Structure formats: C-alpha cells, structure tokens
C-alpha cells in the first residue's frame, strides 16, 4: 500500500488527505499475482491438500515471471523490491483461494534467502541467489528444535570444526521443504551457551541437505498439507567455511533481521485467506434461500461476516504501516508484531464465521472453507505464538516488566 499525504486548495483552505491506494507498481504486482493464481482453481488446492503433493505446477509460472526474486537485489537476478510489494503479492496469492499452501510455496523461495541477501559473502550471493530468484533452487529452513522453540538460545544442534571443515549434528523440527530441497539453511551452536549472552555463539550454515547424513520424517499435520514440514535428524553433516552465512557466532542476529519483515508478510497472507473465506461465505449467504429469503438477510448471519470484514480491513492498515516503516528504514518491531497478532485473530475469525455461515456444508471438503479454516489456524502459532507477541508488546510498547 502506498500512503501519500496530499495537499490541496479548496475555497482558500488547505485540505490534507491520506491516499491509501496502491502505487501503480503495487497494482501491477497485485494484478499479476491474481491473474497467475486464477489458473489454479479451488479444485487444484483441494487435490493438493488430499494428496499432500508439492505444488510445482503452481510455482512454475511465478518462477518464469521472475516473481520469486521479489526482494532479491537486481544485481543477483531479482527485482529488488520492498516488503510492501512482497506483502501485496502474497496477499493476493492467498486471497485467490490458494490459501496457505499456495502462499507458503512461494514464501519459502522469497524469505529464507534473506540472511544471505543481507549478510552472505559476495561469492555466496552470486552462486545461489540467481537460482533462487529463477525458482531453480528450493531450500529447507532448519531453525526450530524439540527443546528450542521460542527460546532460540536452547539450540542443541552443534557444528564442530574438524580440520578444514565442520560436522553438524542434531535434530530439527518443523523444517519446511526438507522432502524436496537440496539445500538447507540451518542454525547451529558453534560455541558453548553463555548464560550472560545466551544468543551468542549461534551460526548459520547454508549447506547441502545430504541424505547420507540426514534422516527426514514428514510430519502429518492439520493443514498446509501441500508444503511439507519435517523432523530432520542430522549426524555429522559436513559443511565448509564458505558455507557460513556472515560471521561465525552471529547467526541469531541475522535471523533477527528477518523476523519483522516476515511477520509483516505473514500477516498479509493471513488477511488474504480471511478474505477468500469471506468471499465464499457472502456468496453462499446471498444465494442460500431459507424461509423464502436469503440467509444473508438475517443479522445473525450478516453481522459476523460484516464484523470479519471490518477487522480484516482495519488490520490491513497496520500491516502496511509496518511495511512502510520497514521499507523506509524506520523501527517497525511494534507495528510488525501488532500486525501479525491482529491478522492471525481477524483471519481466523473470518474463516470461522464463514464456516458457520455454510453450516454443514462448511464442514465438507468440497466447499473449501474448512481447508482455509484449518490452514489459517497456524498463524496463531507460528512463526511466533500470539502469547509471545503480547509478551513483546507488553514490554516494548507499554514498558511493562519482562514476563518470561
């Protein structure tokens, strides 16, 4: 969203108005995302949800159009655009009915490379980023562990130097794309945990996901079935010095750089899913006749949908406020976290109201609302829980004592 303060003269008085419309570039991005996504109807996503197959056919036209390199600099084959543009793009993908499966399939080309974009060596950028932008390189994202979720300092996966290389061993949980990805961005501990500086000594490697040293188990989960989540058991996975992203021991700092923009974009995705569900529900409410009139004429049906619309619209303003702050170099942590919190709540409520509107049909897979309902629930949990967002806002926005 492009916010412009416009000054105008009317009857000798100066008027100020805020233009909330998309810029011409953002409009083009929105239209392109909508057009490509439209070639993949709800039936496509129902099938992918059922078979749990990765949506390669869906990714292909976006790769051919260069859209996977949205935020990768032009020097390395990308478009070099901002987080606001990425948010518009993925919002429209999710709103098409592709939901979280479609948005995530593209999201994990766009965002995991961010530490490389910002902190990788020049040779690493030149070697890998053009292939990511072209859709030729899918990477897994190995951060979370069984004993290290929100508390990243508890990472137990170790990288130990052995002569001229490193050996990585440990267990990762909720690792996306490990079924198909040839590379993994993996967070390791390279020096013992210091209670005084618990997040120091963590190092990011971008290395081969070599199955000779890794056992991968797919997790059977509630939603987003087309994009795999996995447990990865790593034993003596070799890595080189030139596969370290940035400097040794600064891996968490590099991840931290990406937390806020990712939360902004995830919030935009959630809003898109909420709108997709709302569209299905309002159409049904207008067409379904009970007692000789559309059920949408009843306030018990109409009001929850209207409330959902209002919450999605107002939440979008926070999303693009955060995106505007990030892209202009301002501090955006409070706005980004608030946007993620509000979007997760508003989108789930919209999907829940939609399911209730369809009644028994909402519970049936062929009507798609239940798929969106299952997928959108994840935004309340990941990549940060609603409770941890409120902890952050309590401390940083309200200056209350730290509670965890």
GROMACS .gro file of C-alpha atoms in nm:
model
  404
    1UNK     CA    1   0.000   0.000   0.000
    2UNK     CA    2   0.129   0.343  -0.094
    3UNK     CA    3   0.049   0.612   0.160
    4UNK     CA    4   0.062   0.967   0.029
    5UNK     CA    5  -0.021   1.290   0.212
    6UNK     CA    6  -0.183   1.514  -0.048
    7UNK     CA    7  -0.227   1.888  -0.008
    8UNK     CA    8  -0.500   2.066  -0.199
    9UNK     CA    9  -0.668   2.407  -0.202
   10UNK     CA   10  -1.046   2.439  -0.177
   11UNK     CA   11  -1.219   2.772  -0.116
   12UNK     CA   12  -0.890   2.911   0.006
   13UNK     CA   13  -0.845   2.637   0.264
   14UNK     CA   14  -0.573   2.376   0.268
   15UNK     CA   15  -0.702   2.018   0.282
   16UNK     CA   16  -0.498   1.717   0.380
   17UNK     CA   17  -0.592   1.366   0.282
   18UNK     CA   18  -0.417   1.032   0.304
   19UNK     CA   19  -0.421   0.822  -0.012
   20UNK     CA   20  -0.447   0.456   0.085
   21UNK     CA   21  -0.448   0.325  -0.272
   22UNK     CA   22  -0.177   0.101  -0.409
   23UNK     CA   23   0.100   0.257  -0.614
   24UNK     CA   24   0.098   0.180  -0.987
   25UNK     CA   25   0.378  -0.073  -0.933
   26UNK     CA   26   0.193  -0.241  -0.648
   27UNK     CA   27  -0.124  -0.250  -0.857
   28UNK     CA   28   0.066  -0.427  -1.134
   29UNK     CA   29   0.203  -0.676  -0.881
   30UNK     CA   30  -0.142  -0.740  -0.736
   31UNK     CA   31  -0.292  -0.794  -1.081
   32UNK     CA   32  -0.013  -1.030  -1.187
   33UNK     CA   33  -0.043  -1.239  -0.870
   34UNK     CA   34  -0.420  -1.258  -0.909
   35UNK     CA   35  -0.402  -1.350  -1.278
   36UNK     CA   36  -0.148  -1.629  -1.235
   37UNK     CA   37  -0.323  -1.768  -0.929
   38UNK     CA   38  -0.658  -1.773  -1.111
   39UNK     CA   39  -0.530  -2.052  -1.335
   40UNK     CA   40  -0.528  -2.278  -1.027
   41UNK     CA   41  -0.886  -2.313  -0.902
   42UNK     CA   42  -1.008  -2.434  -0.565
   43UNK     CA   43  -1.026  -2.790  -0.702
   44UNK     CA   44  -0.648  -2.783  -0.761
   45UNK     CA   45  -0.585  -2.693  -0.398
   46UNK     CA   46  -0.835  -2.950  -0.270
   47UNK     CA   47  -0.642  -3.215  -0.461
   48UNK     CA   48  -0.306  -3.096  -0.327
   49UNK     CA   49  -0.447  -3.094   0.025
   50UNK     CA   50  -0.565  -3.451  -0.022
   51UNK     CA   51  -0.252  -3.593  -0.190
   52UNK     CA   52  -0.003  -3.378   0.005
   53UNK     CA   53   0.191  -3.312  -0.316
   54UNK     CA   54   0.412  -3.005  -0.353
   55UNK     CA   55   0.250  -2.756  -0.596
   56UNK     CA   56   0.529  -2.744  -0.854
   57UNK     CA   57   0.283  -2.658  -1.132
   58UNK     CA   58   0.176  -2.352  -0.935
   59UNK     CA   59   0.530  -2.235  -0.860
   60UNK     CA   60   0.645  -2.266  -1.222
   61UNK     CA   61   0.466  -1.964  -1.378
   62UNK     CA   62   0.570  -1.743  -1.087
   63UNK     CA   63   0.931  -1.854  -1.136
   64UNK     CA   64   0.911  -1.791  -1.510
   65UNK     CA   65   0.781  -1.441  -1.442
   66UNK     CA   66   1.065  -1.363  -1.202
   67UNK     CA   67   0.831  -1.319  -0.906
   68UNK     CA   68   1.029  -1.543  -0.671
   69UNK     CA   69   1.305  -1.282  -0.668
   70UNK     CA   70   1.081  -1.001  -0.546
   71UNK     CA   71   1.312  -0.887  -0.266
   72UNK     CA   72   1.640  -1.023  -0.405
   73UNK     CA   73   1.855  -0.735  -0.540
   74UNK     CA   74   1.863  -0.685  -0.916
   75UNK     CA   75   2.237  -0.749  -0.910
   76UNK     CA   76   2.162  -1.112  -0.831
   77UNK     CA   77   1.872  -1.165  -1.068
   78UNK     CA   78   1.588  -1.035  -0.852
   79UNK     CA   79   1.353  -0.739  -0.865
   80UNK     CA   80   1.494  -0.554  -0.563
   81UNK     CA   81   1.152  -0.450  -0.433
   82UNK     CA   82   1.035  -0.381  -0.080
   83UNK     CA   83   0.842  -0.565   0.187
   84UNK     CA   84   0.525  -0.373   0.098
   85UNK     CA   85   0.540  -0.519  -0.252
   86UNK     CA   86   0.603  -0.870  -0.117
   87UNK     CA   87   0.305  -0.826   0.117
   88UNK     CA   88   0.076  -0.720  -0.169
   89UNK     CA   89   0.195  -1.011  -0.380
   90UNK     CA   90   0.144  -1.287  -0.123
   91UNK     CA   91  -0.180  -1.134   0.000
   92UNK     CA   92  -0.331  -1.171  -0.347
   93UNK     CA   93  -0.198  -1.525  -0.384
   94UNK     CA   94  -0.359  -1.631  -0.056
   95UNK     CA   95  -0.683  -1.447  -0.139
   96UNK     CA   96  -0.716  -1.637  -0.467
   97UNK     CA   97  -0.812  -1.948  -0.273
   98UNK     CA   98  -0.460  -2.090  -0.281
   99UNK     CA   99  -0.454  -2.023   0.091
  100UNK     CA  100  -0.152  -2.101   0.299
  101UNK     CA  101  -0.037  -2.389   0.078
  102UNK     CA  102  -0.004  -2.157  -0.220
  103UNK     CA  103   0.137  -1.863  -0.026
  104UNK     CA  104   0.390  -2.081   0.157
  105UNK     CA  105   0.510  -2.248  -0.162
  106UNK     CA  106   0.619  -1.903  -0.284
  107UNK     CA  107   0.704  -1.758   0.057
  108UNK     CA  108   0.981  -2.012   0.112
  109UNK     CA  109   1.159  -1.902  -0.204
  110UNK     CA  110   1.125  -1.536  -0.110
  111UNK     CA  111   1.216  -1.527   0.261
  112UNK     CA  112   1.466  -1.797   0.365
  113UNK     CA  113   1.738  -1.637   0.146
  114UNK     CA  114   1.711  -1.306   0.335
  115UNK     CA  115   2.009  -1.377   0.566
  116UNK     CA  116   2.214  -1.450   0.254
  117UNK     CA  117   2.093  -1.131   0.085
  118UNK     CA  118   2.183  -0.918   0.386
  119UNK     CA  119   2.484  -1.097   0.533
  120UNK     CA  120   2.616  -1.360   0.293
  121UNK     CA  121   2.953  -1.329   0.123
  122UNK     CA  122   2.964  -1.192  -0.228
  123UNK     CA  123   3.055  -1.532  -0.366
  124UNK     CA  124   2.762  -1.694  -0.181
  125UNK     CA  125   2.521  -1.434  -0.319
  126UNK     CA  126   2.646  -1.475  -0.676
  127UNK     CA  127   2.639  -1.853  -0.653
  128UNK     CA  128   2.292  -1.907  -0.509
  129UNK     CA  129   2.064  -1.603  -0.531
  130UNK     CA  130   2.013  -1.606  -0.911
  131UNK     CA  131   1.895  -1.967  -0.892
  132UNK     CA  132   1.659  -1.885  -0.604
  133UNK     CA  133   1.513  -1.592  -0.797
  134UNK     CA  134   1.464  -1.814  -1.102
  135UNK     CA  135   1.292  -2.086  -0.900
  136UNK     CA  136   1.573  -2.332  -0.964
  137UNK     CA  137   1.682  -2.367  -0.600
  138UNK     CA  138   1.445  -2.463  -0.321
  139UNK     CA  139   1.589  -2.453   0.031
  140UNK     CA  140   1.483  -2.604   0.361
  141UNK     CA  141   1.470  -2.389   0.673
  142UNK     CA  142   1.612  -2.561   0.982
  143UNK     CA  143   1.579  -2.346   1.293
  144UNK     CA  144   1.328  -2.489   1.543
  145UNK     CA  145   1.420  -2.788   1.761
  146UNK     CA  146   1.228  -3.009   2.006
  147UNK     CA  147   1.376  -2.816   2.300
  148UNK     CA  148   1.420  -2.480   2.127
  149UNK     CA  149   1.105  -2.312   2.002
  150UNK     CA  150   1.055  -1.954   2.116
  151UNK     CA  151   1.375  -1.979   2.323
  152UNK     CA  152   1.625  -1.998   2.039
  153UNK     CA  153   1.914  -1.985   2.285
  154UNK     CA  154   1.843  -2.351   2.367
  155UNK     CA  155   1.953  -2.469   2.022
  156UNK     CA  156   2.135  -2.802   2.066
  157UNK     CA  157   2.241  -2.875   1.708
  158UNK     CA  158   2.620  -2.846   1.707
  159UNK     CA  159   2.871  -2.762   1.440
  160UNK     CA  160   3.218  -2.883   1.536
  161UNK     CA  161   3.531  -2.787   1.343
  162UNK     CA  162   3.725  -3.087   1.213
  163UNK     CA  163   4.034  -2.979   1.023
  164UNK     CA  164   3.927  -2.777   0.720
  165UNK     CA  165   3.554  -2.846   0.755
  166UNK     CA  166   3.265  -2.862   1.002
  167UNK     CA  167   3.049  -3.153   1.115
  168UNK     CA  168   2.688  -3.071   1.203
  169UNK     CA  169   2.484  -3.297   1.429
  170UNK     CA  170   2.146  -3.251   1.594
  171UNK     CA  171   1.771  -3.261   1.544
  172UNK     CA  172   1.548  -3.004   1.376
  173UNK     CA  173   1.170  -2.985   1.400
  174UNK     CA  174   0.916  -2.821   1.168
  175UNK     CA  175   1.174  -2.793   0.892
  176UNK     CA  176   0.990  -2.681   0.579
  177UNK     CA  177   1.069  -2.824   0.233
  178UNK     CA  178   1.307  -3.095   0.354
  179UNK     CA  179   1.134  -3.355   0.136
  180UNK     CA  180   1.242  -3.178  -0.183
  181UNK     CA  181   1.510  -2.919  -0.107
  182UNK     CA  182   1.874  -2.984  -0.200
  183UNK     CA  183   1.999  -2.712   0.038
  184UNK     CA  184   1.928  -2.621   0.400
  185UNK     CA  185   1.972  -2.300   0.595
  186UNK     CA  186   2.049  -2.443   0.937
  187UNK     CA  187   2.112  -2.272   1.270
  188UNK     CA  188   2.380  -2.436   1.483
  189UNK     CA  189   2.568  -2.374   1.803
  190UNK     CA  190   2.939  -2.328   1.738
  191UNK     CA  191   3.042  -2.227   2.090
  192UNK     CA  192   2.906  -2.323   2.434
  193UNK     CA  193   2.599  -2.140   2.562
  194UNK     CA  194   2.697  -1.845   2.781
  195UNK     CA  195   2.417  -1.763   3.031
  196UNK     CA  196   2.526  -1.399   3.019
  197UNK     CA  197   2.491  -1.393   2.638
  198UNK     CA  198   2.273  -1.694   2.557
  199UNK     CA  199   2.209  -1.599   2.194
  200UNK     CA  200   2.575  -1.554   2.108
  201UNK     CA  201   2.767  -1.842   1.954
  202UNK     CA  202   2.494  -1.944   1.709
  203UNK     CA  203   2.599  -1.980   1.346
  204UNK     CA  204   2.402  -2.012   1.023
  205UNK     CA  205   2.518  -2.252   0.753
  206UNK     CA  206   2.375  -2.274   0.402
  207UNK     CA  207   2.482  -2.620   0.300
  208UNK     CA  208   2.377  -2.935   0.116
  209UNK     CA  209   2.091  -3.132   0.269
  210UNK     CA  210   2.281  -3.453   0.206
  211UNK     CA  211   2.057  -3.751   0.277
  212UNK     CA  212   2.359  -3.967   0.359
  213UNK     CA  213   2.390  -3.771   0.683
  214UNK     CA  214   2.024  -3.677   0.741
  215UNK     CA  215   1.713  -3.878   0.820
  216UNK     CA  216   1.394  -3.692   0.732
  217UNK     CA  217   1.048  -3.771   0.867
  218UNK     CA  218   0.745  -3.590   0.731
  219UNK     CA  219   0.503  -3.458   0.994
  220UNK     CA  220   0.135  -3.536   0.937
  221UNK     CA  221  -0.034  -3.208   1.024
  222UNK     CA  222  -0.366  -3.022   1.037
  223UNK     CA  223  -0.327  -2.801   0.730
  224UNK     CA  224  -0.094  -2.665   0.462
  225UNK     CA  225  -0.051  -3.026   0.354
  226UNK     CA  226   0.093  -2.941   0.012
  227UNK     CA  227   0.403  -2.785   0.169
  228UNK     CA  228   0.587  -3.036   0.384
  229UNK     CA  229   0.702  -2.992   0.744
  230UNK     CA  230   0.957  -3.234   0.881
  231UNK     CA  231   1.175  -3.366   1.157
  232UNK     CA  232   1.536  -3.377   1.041
  233UNK     CA  233   1.789  -3.593   1.225
  234UNK     CA  234   2.142  -3.482   1.136
  235UNK     CA  235   2.459  -3.679   1.207
  236UNK     CA  236   2.800  -3.547   1.103
  237UNK     CA  237   2.672  -3.346   0.808
  238UNK     CA  238   2.984  -3.188   0.654
  239UNK     CA  239   2.996  -2.814   0.584
  240UNK     CA  240   3.268  -2.577   0.469
  241UNK     CA  241   3.383  -2.240   0.598
  242UNK     CA  242   3.248  -2.072   0.284
  243UNK     CA  243   2.902  -2.208   0.367
  244UNK     CA  244   2.882  -1.997   0.683
  245UNK     CA  245   2.638  -1.710   0.636
  246UNK     CA  246   2.815  -1.394   0.751
  247UNK     CA  247   3.034  -1.425   1.058
  248UNK     CA  248   3.079  -1.712   1.298
  249UNK     CA  249   2.859  -1.683   1.606
  250UNK     CA  250   2.623  -1.417   1.470
  251UNK     CA  251   2.353  -1.641   1.327
  252UNK     CA  252   2.078  -1.531   1.560
  253UNK     CA  253   2.145  -1.165   1.483
  254UNK     CA  254   2.100  -1.241   1.115
  255UNK     CA  255   1.774  -1.425   1.176
  256UNK     CA  256   1.653  -1.137   1.390
  257UNK     CA  257   1.693  -0.907   1.089
  258UNK     CA  258   1.431  -1.111   0.910
  259UNK     CA  259   1.176  -1.154   1.188
  260UNK     CA  260   0.990  -0.826   1.141
  261UNK     CA  261   0.957  -0.831   0.760
  262UNK     CA  262   0.846  -1.193   0.768
  263UNK     CA  263   0.578  -1.116   1.027
  264UNK     CA  264   0.453  -0.833   0.808
  265UNK     CA  265   0.421  -1.058   0.505
  266UNK     CA  266   0.267  -1.345   0.701
  267UNK     CA  267   0.006  -1.102   0.831
  268UNK     CA  268  -0.073  -1.003   0.472
  269UNK     CA  269  -0.109  -1.371   0.379
  270UNK     CA  270  -0.346  -1.434   0.669
  271UNK     CA  271  -0.565  -1.142   0.562
  272UNK     CA  272  -0.580  -1.289   0.212
  273UNK     CA  273  -0.700  -1.623   0.347
  274UNK     CA  274  -0.961  -1.449   0.560
  275UNK     CA  275  -1.089  -1.263   0.256
  276UNK     CA  276  -1.105  -1.581   0.048
  277UNK     CA  277  -1.323  -1.744   0.314
  278UNK     CA  278  -1.535  -1.432   0.349
  279UNK     CA  279  -1.599  -1.424  -0.025
  280UNK     CA  280  -1.719  -1.785  -0.021
  281UNK     CA  281  -1.943  -1.716   0.277
  282UNK     CA  282  -2.102  -1.398   0.145
  283UNK     CA  283  -2.178  -1.561  -0.188
  284UNK     CA  284  -2.343  -1.851  -0.010
  285UNK     CA  285  -2.533  -1.619   0.226
  286UNK     CA  286  -2.673  -1.427  -0.073
  287UNK     CA  287  -2.775  -1.739  -0.266
  288UNK     CA  288  -2.896  -1.978   0.004
  289UNK     CA  289  -3.273  -1.943   0.047
  290UNK     CA  290  -3.435  -2.048   0.375
  291UNK     CA  291  -3.789  -1.947   0.473
  292UNK     CA  292  -3.825  -1.781   0.134
  293UNK     CA  293  -3.538  -1.534   0.169
  294UNK     CA  294  -3.156  -1.536   0.153
  295UNK     CA  295  -2.999  -1.631   0.484
  296UNK     CA  296  -2.781  -1.320   0.448
  297UNK     CA  297  -3.089  -1.113   0.522
  298UNK     CA  298  -3.069  -1.237   0.880
  299UNK     CA  299  -2.848  -1.031   1.110
  300UNK     CA  300  -2.731  -1.348   1.285
  301UNK     CA  301  -2.564  -1.440   0.955
  302UNK     CA  302  -2.478  -1.095   0.821
  303UNK     CA  303  -2.330  -0.934   1.131
  304UNK     CA  304  -2.047  -1.187   1.194
  305UNK     CA  305  -1.945  -1.151   0.829
  306UNK     CA  306  -1.960  -0.772   0.847
  307UNK     CA  307  -1.754  -0.779   1.166
  308UNK     CA  308  -1.498  -1.003   0.996
  309UNK     CA  309  -1.476  -0.763   0.700
  310UNK     CA  310  -1.420  -0.466   0.930
  311UNK     CA  311  -1.147  -0.642   1.126
  312UNK     CA  312  -0.966  -0.754   0.809
  313UNK     CA  313  -0.980  -0.403   0.663
  314UNK     CA  314  -0.852  -0.232   0.977
  315UNK     CA  315  -0.581  -0.492   1.029
  316UNK     CA  316  -0.453  -0.433   0.677
  317UNK     CA  317  -0.379  -0.073   0.771
  318UNK     CA  318  -0.147  -0.194   1.048
  319UNK     CA  319   0.020  -0.438   0.809
  320UNK     CA  320   0.104  -0.166   0.562
  321UNK     CA  321   0.202   0.080   0.832
  322UNK     CA  322   0.461  -0.176   0.943
  323UNK     CA  323   0.570  -0.239   0.583
  324UNK     CA  324   0.606   0.134   0.520
  325UNK     CA  325   0.816   0.173   0.833
  326UNK     CA  326   1.041  -0.118   0.738
  327UNK     CA  327   1.092  -0.009   0.378
  328UNK     CA  328   1.175   0.348   0.485
  329UNK     CA  329   1.431   0.229   0.741
  330UNK     CA  330   1.228   0.314   1.049
  331UNK     CA  331   1.185   0.095   1.355
  332UNK     CA  332   0.892  -0.135   1.285
  333UNK     CA  333   0.907  -0.405   1.553
  334UNK     CA  334   0.598  -0.293   1.743
  335UNK     CA  335   0.390  -0.241   1.431
  336UNK     CA  336   0.508  -0.567   1.274
  337UNK     CA  337   0.424  -0.771   1.581
  338UNK     CA  338   0.090  -0.596   1.625
  339UNK     CA  339   0.008  -0.663   1.260
  340UNK     CA  340   0.089  -1.031   1.295
  341UNK     CA  341  -0.123  -1.061   1.609
  342UNK     CA  342  -0.422  -0.876   1.466
  343UNK     CA  343  -0.409  -1.056   1.132
  344UNK     CA  344  -0.398  -1.401   1.292
  345UNK     CA  345  -0.703  -1.315   1.502
  346UNK     CA  346  -0.900  -1.142   1.226
  347UNK     CA  347  -0.828  -1.405   0.962
  348UNK     CA  348  -0.921  -1.698   1.185
  349UNK     CA  349  -1.239  -1.524   1.296
  350UNK     CA  350  -1.330  -1.462   0.932
  351UNK     CA  351  -1.275  -1.827   0.842
  352UNK     CA  352  -1.470  -1.940   1.147
  353UNK     CA  353  -1.761  -1.710   1.062
  354UNK     CA  354  -1.752  -1.838   0.705
  355UNK     CA  355  -1.763  -2.199   0.818
  356UNK     CA  356  -2.055  -2.122   1.049
  357UNK     CA  357  -2.239  -1.947   0.765
  358UNK     CA  358  -2.219  -2.253   0.543
  359UNK     CA  359  -2.331  -2.475   0.828
  360UNK     CA  360  -2.295  -2.843   0.744
  361UNK     CA  361  -2.156  -2.760   0.400
  362UNK     CA  362  -1.880  -2.563   0.568
  363UNK     CA  363  -1.768  -2.891   0.723
  364UNK     CA  364  -1.749  -3.057   0.380
  365UNK     CA  365  -1.416  -3.052   0.198
  366UNK     CA  366  -1.575  -2.986  -0.142
  367UNK     CA  367  -1.680  -2.636  -0.032
  368UNK     CA  368  -1.322  -2.530   0.059
  369UNK     CA  369  -1.396  -2.322   0.369
  370UNK     CA  370  -1.279  -2.596   0.603
  371UNK     CA  371  -0.942  -2.609   0.424
  372UNK     CA  372  -0.892  -2.236   0.470
  373UNK     CA  373  -1.007  -2.267   0.833
  374UNK     CA  374  -0.751  -2.541   0.901
  375UNK     CA  375  -0.469  -2.355   0.733
  376UNK     CA  376  -0.528  -2.014   0.887
  377UNK     CA  377  -0.513  -2.156   1.239
  378UNK     CA  378  -0.137  -2.191   1.208
  379UNK     CA  379  -0.086  -1.813   1.204
  380UNK     CA  380  -0.184  -1.806   1.572
  381UNK     CA  381   0.105  -2.041   1.649
  382UNK     CA  382   0.385  -1.976   1.404
  383UNK     CA  383   0.636  -1.837   1.349
  384UNK     CA  384   0.560  -1.681   1.686
  385UNK     CA  385   0.266  -1.751   1.912
  386UNK     CA  386   0.006  -1.489   1.995
  387UNK     CA  387   0.113  -1.508   2.358
  388UNK     CA  388   0.476  -1.429   2.276
  389UNK     CA  389   0.365  -1.133   2.064
  390UNK     CA  390   0.170  -0.997   2.360
  391UNK     CA  391   0.473  -1.052   2.582
  392UNK     CA  392   0.678  -0.843   2.340
  393UNK     CA  393   0.420  -0.566   2.313
  394UNK     CA  394   0.370  -0.556   2.690
  395UNK     CA  395   0.740  -0.497   2.735
  396UNK     CA  396   0.829  -0.282   2.432
  397UNK     CA  397   0.510  -0.085   2.368
  398UNK     CA  398   0.383  -0.049   2.726
  399UNK     CA  399   0.717  -0.056   2.912
  400UNK     CA  400   0.594  -0.326   3.149
  401UNK     CA  401   0.838  -0.567   3.315
  402UNK     CA  402   0.953  -0.867   3.112
  403UNK     CA  403   0.727  -1.162   3.192
  404UNK     CA  404   0.927  -1.455   3.053
   0.00000   0.00000   0.00000
